[in-house]
CSV table of C-alpha atoms and ligand atoms in Angstrom, one decimal:
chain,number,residue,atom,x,y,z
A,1,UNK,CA,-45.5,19.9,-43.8
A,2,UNK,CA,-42.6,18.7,-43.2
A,3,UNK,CA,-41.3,15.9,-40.0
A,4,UNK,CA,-40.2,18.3,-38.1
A,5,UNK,CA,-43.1,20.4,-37.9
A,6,UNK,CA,-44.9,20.3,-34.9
A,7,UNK,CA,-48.6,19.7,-34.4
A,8,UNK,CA,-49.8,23.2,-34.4
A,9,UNK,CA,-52.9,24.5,-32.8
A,10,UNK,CA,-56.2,24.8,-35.4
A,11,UNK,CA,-56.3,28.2,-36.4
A,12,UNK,CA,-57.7,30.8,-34.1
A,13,UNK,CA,-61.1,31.1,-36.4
A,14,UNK,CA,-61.6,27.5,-36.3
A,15,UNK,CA,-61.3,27.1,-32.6
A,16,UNK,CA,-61.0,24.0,-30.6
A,17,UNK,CA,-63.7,21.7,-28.7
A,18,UNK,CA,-61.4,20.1,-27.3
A,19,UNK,CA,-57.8,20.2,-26.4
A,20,UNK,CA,-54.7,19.0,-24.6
A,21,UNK,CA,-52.0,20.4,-22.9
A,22,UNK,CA,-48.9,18.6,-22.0
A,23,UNK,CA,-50.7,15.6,-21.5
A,24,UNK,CA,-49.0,12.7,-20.1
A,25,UNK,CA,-49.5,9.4,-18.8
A,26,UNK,CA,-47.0,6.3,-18.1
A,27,UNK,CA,-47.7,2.6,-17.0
A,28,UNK,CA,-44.7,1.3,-15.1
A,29,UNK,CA,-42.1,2.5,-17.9
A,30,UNK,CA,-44.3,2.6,-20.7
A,31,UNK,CA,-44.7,5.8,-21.4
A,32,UNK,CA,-47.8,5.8,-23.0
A,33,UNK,CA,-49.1,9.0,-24.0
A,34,UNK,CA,-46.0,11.6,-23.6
A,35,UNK,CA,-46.7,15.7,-23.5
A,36,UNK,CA,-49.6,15.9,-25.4
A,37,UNK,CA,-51.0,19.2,-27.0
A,38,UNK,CA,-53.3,18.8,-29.4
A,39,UNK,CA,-57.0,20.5,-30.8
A,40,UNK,CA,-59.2,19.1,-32.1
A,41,UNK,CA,-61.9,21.4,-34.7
A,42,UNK,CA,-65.4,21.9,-33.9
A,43,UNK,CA,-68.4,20.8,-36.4
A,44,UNK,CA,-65.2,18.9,-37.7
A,45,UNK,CA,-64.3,15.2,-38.4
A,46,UNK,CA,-61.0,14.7,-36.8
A,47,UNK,CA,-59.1,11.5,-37.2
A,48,UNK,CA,-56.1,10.3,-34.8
A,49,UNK,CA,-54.0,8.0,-36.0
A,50,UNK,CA,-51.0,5.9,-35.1
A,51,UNK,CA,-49.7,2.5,-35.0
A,52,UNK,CA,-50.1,0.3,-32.6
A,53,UNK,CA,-49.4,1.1,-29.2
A,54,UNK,CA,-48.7,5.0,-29.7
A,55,UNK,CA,-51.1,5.9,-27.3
A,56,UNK,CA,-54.7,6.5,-29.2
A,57,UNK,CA,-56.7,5.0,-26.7
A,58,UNK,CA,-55.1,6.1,-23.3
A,59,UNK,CA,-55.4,9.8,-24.9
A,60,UNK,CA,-59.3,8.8,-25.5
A,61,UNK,CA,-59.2,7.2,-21.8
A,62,UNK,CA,-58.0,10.2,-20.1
A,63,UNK,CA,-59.8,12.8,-22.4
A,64,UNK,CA,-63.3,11.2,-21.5
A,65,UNK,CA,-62.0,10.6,-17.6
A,66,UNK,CA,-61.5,7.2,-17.6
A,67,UNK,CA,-57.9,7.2,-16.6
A,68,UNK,CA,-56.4,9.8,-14.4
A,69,UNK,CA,-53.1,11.8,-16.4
A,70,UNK,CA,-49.5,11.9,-14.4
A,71,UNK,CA,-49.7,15.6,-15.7
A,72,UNK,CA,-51.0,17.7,-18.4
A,73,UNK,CA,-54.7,19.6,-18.6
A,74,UNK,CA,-57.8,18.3,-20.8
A,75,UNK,CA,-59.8,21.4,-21.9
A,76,UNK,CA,-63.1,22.0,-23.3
A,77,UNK,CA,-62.8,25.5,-25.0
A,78,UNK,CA,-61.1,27.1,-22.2
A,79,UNK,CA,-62.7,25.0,-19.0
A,80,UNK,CA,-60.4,22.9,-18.0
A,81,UNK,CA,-62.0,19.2,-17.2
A,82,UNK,CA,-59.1,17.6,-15.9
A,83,UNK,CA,-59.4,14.8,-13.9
A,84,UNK,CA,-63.4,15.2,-13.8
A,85,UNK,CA,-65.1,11.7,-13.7
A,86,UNK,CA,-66.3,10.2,-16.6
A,87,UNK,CA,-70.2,10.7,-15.9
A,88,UNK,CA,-69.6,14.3,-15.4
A,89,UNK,CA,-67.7,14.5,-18.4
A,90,UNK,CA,-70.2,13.0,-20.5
A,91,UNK,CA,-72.8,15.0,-19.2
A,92,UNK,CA,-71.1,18.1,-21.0
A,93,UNK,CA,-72.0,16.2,-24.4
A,94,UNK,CA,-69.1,14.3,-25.1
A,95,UNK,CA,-69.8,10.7,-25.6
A,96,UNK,CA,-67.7,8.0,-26.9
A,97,UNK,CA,-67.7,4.1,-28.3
A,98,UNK,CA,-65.0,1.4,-26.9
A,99,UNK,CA,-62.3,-0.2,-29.3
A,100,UNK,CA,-63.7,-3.2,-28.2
A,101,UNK,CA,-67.3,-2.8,-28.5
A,102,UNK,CA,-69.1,-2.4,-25.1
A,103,UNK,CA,-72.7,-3.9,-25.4
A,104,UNK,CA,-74.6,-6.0,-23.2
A,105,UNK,CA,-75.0,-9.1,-24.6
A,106,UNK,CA,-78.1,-10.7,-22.9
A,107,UNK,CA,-79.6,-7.9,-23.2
A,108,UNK,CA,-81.9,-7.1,-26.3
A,109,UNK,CA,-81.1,-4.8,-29.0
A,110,UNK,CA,-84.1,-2.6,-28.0
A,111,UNK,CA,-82.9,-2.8,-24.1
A,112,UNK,CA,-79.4,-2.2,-24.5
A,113,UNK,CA,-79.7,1.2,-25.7
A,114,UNK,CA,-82.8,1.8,-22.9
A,115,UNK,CA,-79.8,0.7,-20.2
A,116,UNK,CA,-77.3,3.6,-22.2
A,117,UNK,CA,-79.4,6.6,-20.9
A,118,UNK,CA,-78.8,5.8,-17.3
A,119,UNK,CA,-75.6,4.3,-17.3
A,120,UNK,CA,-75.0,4.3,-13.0
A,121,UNK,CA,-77.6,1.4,-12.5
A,122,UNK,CA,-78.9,-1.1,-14.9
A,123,UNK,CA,-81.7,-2.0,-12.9
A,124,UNK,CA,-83.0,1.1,-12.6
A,125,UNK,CA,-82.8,1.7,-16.2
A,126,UNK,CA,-84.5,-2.0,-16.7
A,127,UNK,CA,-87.2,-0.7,-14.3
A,128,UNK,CA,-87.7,2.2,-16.7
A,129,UNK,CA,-87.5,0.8,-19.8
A,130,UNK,CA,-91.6,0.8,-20.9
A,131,UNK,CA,-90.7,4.9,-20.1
A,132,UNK,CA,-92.8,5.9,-23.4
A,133,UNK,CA,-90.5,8.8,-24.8
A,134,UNK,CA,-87.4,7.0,-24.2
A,135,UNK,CA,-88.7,3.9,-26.1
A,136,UNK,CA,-89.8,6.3,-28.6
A,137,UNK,CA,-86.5,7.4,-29.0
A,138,UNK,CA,-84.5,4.0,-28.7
A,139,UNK,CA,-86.5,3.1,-31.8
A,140,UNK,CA,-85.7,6.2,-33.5
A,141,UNK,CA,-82.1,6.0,-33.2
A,142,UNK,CA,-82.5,1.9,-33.8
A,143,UNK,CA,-84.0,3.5,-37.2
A,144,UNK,CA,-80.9,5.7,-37.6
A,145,UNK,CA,-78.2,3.3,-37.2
A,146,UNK,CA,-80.0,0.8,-39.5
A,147,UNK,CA,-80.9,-2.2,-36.9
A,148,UNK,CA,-84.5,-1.4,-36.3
A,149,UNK,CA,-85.3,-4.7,-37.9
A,150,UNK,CA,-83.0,-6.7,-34.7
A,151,UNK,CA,-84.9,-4.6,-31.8
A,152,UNK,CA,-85.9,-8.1,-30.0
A,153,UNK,CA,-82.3,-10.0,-30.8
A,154,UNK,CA,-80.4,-10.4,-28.0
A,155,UNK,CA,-77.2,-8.5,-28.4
A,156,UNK,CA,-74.9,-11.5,-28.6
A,157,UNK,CA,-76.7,-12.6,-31.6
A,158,UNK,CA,-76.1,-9.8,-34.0
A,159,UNK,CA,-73.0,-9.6,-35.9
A,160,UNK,CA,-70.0,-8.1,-34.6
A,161,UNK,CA,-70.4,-4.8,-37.2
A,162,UNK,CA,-74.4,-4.7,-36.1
A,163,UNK,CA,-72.9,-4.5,-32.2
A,164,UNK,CA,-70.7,-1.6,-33.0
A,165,UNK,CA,-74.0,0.4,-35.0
A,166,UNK,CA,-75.5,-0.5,-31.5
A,167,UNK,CA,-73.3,0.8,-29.8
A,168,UNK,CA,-73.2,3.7,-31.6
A,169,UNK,CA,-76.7,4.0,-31.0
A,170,UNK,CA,-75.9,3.9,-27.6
A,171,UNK,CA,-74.0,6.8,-27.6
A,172,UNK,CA,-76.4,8.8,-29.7
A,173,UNK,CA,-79.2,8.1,-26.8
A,174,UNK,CA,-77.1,11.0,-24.9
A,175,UNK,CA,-77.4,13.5,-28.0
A,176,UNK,CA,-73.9,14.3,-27.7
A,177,UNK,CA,-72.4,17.5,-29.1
A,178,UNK,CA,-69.1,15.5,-29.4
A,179,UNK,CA,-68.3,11.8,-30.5
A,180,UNK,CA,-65.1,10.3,-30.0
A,181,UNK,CA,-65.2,6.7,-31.5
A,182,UNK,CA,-62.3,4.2,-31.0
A,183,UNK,CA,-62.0,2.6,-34.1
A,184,UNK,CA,-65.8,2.5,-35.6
A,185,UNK,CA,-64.5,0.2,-38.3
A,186,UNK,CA,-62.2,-2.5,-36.6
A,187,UNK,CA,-63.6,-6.1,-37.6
A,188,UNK,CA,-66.6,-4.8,-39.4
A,189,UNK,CA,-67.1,-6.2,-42.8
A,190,UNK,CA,-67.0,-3.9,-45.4
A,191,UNK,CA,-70.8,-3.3,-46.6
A,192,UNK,CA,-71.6,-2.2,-43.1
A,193,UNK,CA,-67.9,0.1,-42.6
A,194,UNK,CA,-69.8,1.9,-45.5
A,195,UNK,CA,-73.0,2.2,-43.5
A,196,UNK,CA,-70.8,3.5,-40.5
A,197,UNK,CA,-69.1,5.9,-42.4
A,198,UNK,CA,-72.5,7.5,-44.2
A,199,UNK,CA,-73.9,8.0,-40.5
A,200,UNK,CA,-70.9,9.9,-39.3
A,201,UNK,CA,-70.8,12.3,-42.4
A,202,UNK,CA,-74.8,12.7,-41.5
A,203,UNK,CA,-74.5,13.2,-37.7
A,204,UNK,CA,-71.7,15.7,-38.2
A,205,UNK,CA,-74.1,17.5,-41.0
A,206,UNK,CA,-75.9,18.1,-38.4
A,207,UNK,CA,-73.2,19.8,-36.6
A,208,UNK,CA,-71.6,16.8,-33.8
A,209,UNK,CA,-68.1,16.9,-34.0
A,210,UNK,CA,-65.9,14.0,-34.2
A,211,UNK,CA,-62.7,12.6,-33.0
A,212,UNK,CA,-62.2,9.1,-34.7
A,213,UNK,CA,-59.3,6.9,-33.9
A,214,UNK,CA,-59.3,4.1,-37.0
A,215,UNK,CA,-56.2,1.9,-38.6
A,216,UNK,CA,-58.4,1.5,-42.1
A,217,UNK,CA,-56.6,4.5,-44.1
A,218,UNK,CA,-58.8,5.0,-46.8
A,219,UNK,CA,-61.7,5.4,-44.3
A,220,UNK,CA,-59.8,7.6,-42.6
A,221,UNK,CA,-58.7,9.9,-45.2
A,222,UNK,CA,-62.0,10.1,-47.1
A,223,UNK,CA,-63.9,10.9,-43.4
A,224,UNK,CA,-61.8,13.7,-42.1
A,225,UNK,CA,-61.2,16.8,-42.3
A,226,UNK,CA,-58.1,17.1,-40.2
A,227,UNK,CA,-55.6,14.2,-38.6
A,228,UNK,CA,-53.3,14.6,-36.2
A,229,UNK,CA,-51.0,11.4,-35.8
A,230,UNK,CA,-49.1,9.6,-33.1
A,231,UNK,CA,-46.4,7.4,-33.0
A,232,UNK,CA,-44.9,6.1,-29.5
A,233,UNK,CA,-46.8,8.1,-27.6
A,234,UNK,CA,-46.1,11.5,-29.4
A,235,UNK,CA,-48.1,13.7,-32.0
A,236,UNK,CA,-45.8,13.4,-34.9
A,237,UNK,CA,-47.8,15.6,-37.3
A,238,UNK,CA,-51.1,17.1,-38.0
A,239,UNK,CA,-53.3,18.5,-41.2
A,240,UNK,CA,-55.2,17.7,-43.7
A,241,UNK,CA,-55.6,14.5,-45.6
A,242,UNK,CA,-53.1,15.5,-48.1
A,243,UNK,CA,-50.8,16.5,-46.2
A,244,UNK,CA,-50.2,13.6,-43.6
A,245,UNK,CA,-50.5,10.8,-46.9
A,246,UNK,CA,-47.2,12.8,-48.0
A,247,UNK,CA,-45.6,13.8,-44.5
A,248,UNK,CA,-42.2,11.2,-44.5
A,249,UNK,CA,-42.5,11.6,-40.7
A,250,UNK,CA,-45.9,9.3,-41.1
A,251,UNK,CA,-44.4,7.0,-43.7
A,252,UNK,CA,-41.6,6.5,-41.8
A,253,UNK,CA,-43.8,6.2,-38.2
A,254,UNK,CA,-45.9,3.4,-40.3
A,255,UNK,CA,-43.2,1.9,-42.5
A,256,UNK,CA,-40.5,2.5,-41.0
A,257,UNK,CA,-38.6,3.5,-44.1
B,301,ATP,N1,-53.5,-0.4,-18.5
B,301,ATP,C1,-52.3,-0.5,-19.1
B,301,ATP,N2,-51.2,-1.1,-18.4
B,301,ATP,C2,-50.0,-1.2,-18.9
B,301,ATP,N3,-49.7,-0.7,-20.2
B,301,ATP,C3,-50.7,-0.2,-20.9
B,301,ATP,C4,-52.0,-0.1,-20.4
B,301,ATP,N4,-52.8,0.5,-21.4
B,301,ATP,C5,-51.9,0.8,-22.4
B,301,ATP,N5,-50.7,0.4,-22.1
B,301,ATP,C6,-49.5,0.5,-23.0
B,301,ATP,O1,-49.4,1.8,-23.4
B,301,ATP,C7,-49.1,1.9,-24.8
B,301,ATP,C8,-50.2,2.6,-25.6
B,301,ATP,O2,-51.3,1.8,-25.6
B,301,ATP,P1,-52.7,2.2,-26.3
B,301,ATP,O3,-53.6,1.1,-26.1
B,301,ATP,O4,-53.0,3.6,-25.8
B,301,ATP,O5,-52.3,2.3,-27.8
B,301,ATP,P2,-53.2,2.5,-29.2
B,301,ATP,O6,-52.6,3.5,-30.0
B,301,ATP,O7,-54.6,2.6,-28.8
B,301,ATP,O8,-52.9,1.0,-29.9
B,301,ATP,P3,-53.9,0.2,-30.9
B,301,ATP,O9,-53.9,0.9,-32.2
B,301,ATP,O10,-53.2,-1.2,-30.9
B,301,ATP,O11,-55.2,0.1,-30.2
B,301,ATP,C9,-48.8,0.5,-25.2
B,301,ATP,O12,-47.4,0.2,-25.1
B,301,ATP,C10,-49.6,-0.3,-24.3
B,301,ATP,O13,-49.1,-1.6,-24.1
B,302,MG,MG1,-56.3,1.5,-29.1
């Protein structure tokens, strides 16, 4: 692959979850995200990468309906869900984690991913919470993610790497077919990066697909199975592992050489 290659669509037998077209979204003059048209592989892990400020997380923002594009399409296979609001979206199994971690922090560990299943009102999930399946299966996932042990801890009291498995488990409550994660790693100490990194290789096993945006390289290039890369709001290139470590457009998009 060379710099000037563009991104290029998967191949038609692996076909895309999810895709872009033209996608596009400025603040002011910062043009954020710039004519985006990217795919992204199903049953696949799919990193994004970029430097800072190319636009990873206002592409996750308006993928998951969070923020509204200027112009372009967001399709799932060939629905478009442009534009859709972010409940509905999420209700067609794609769920995703916040680069700063979202959790409630007064709330217990146990209770925080009770609240995740109903999202619109809190008290109403609260009121719910002694709902015997869904307990059930806050405990299971709790399990999963490795924090059974800190069920009763408030969330505020559990380290900053236990808040983003939580939040993970959070997302998992919705059994998502798709996880997009804004960086899963960022501020987590390394022992528990590993246990982040063994769930994601054991959730897509079980065929969830995932879009990860992370800065930690070698997480990122043992996790995925394809990258596609940004750099000032533009995919610059996409492939395998192998082939972005050795593209010159990424070394030069990183280190400026
Ligand atoms: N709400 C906003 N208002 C104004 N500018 C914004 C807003 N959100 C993002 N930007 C700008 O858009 C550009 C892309 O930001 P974005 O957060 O999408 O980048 P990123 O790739 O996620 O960066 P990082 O790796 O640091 O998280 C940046 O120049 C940023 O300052
Ligand atoms: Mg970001």
């Amino acid at each position: 692959m060379t710099a000037t290659v563009e991104p290029t669509s998967p191949a038609p037998a692996t076909p895309s979850v999810l895709s872009t077209r033209g996608l596009t979204k400025s603040f002011g003059g910062v043009h954020a995200v710039r004519d985006v048209s990217v795919g992204f592989l199903e049953g696949k892990v799919n990193g994004l990468i970029g430097p800072n400020g190319s636009g990873k997380t206002t592409f996750f923002n308006m993928v998951t309906g969070m923020i509204k594009p200027d112009s372009g399409e967001v399709m799932q296979g060939e629905r478009s869900i442009t534009r859709w609001a972010p409940h509905r979206i999420a209700r067609l199994g794609i769920g995703r984690s916040f680069q700063l971690c979202r959790v409630f922090p007064r709330l217990t560990v146990l209770e925080n991913l009770l609240v995740a299943v109903r999202p619109t009102s809190l008290a109403s999930a609260l009121l719910g919470a002694h709902h015997a399946p869904t307990v059930a299966r806050a405990r299971e996932i709790l399990a999963r993610v490795g924090i059974e042990h800190l069920e009763h801890a408030e969330a505020r009291d559990i380290s900053y790497g236990q808040q983003k498995l939580l939040e993970l488990g959070g997302v998992l409550m919705a059994d998502p077919r798709i996880i997009m994660l804004d960086e899963p790693a960022g501020g987590v100490n390394p022992a528990l990066i590993e246990r982040i990194a063994t769930l994601i290789r054991e959730l897509n096993a079980e065929g969830r697909t995932f879009i990860v945006v992370e800065h930690n390289m070698d997480l990122v290039m043992n996790l995925c199975d394809h990258i596609v890369v940004f750099d000032r709001g533009r995919p610059i290139a996409a492939g395998v592992p192998a082939e972005i470590q050795s593209d010159p457009a990424v070394l030069e998009a990183y280190l400026g050489v």
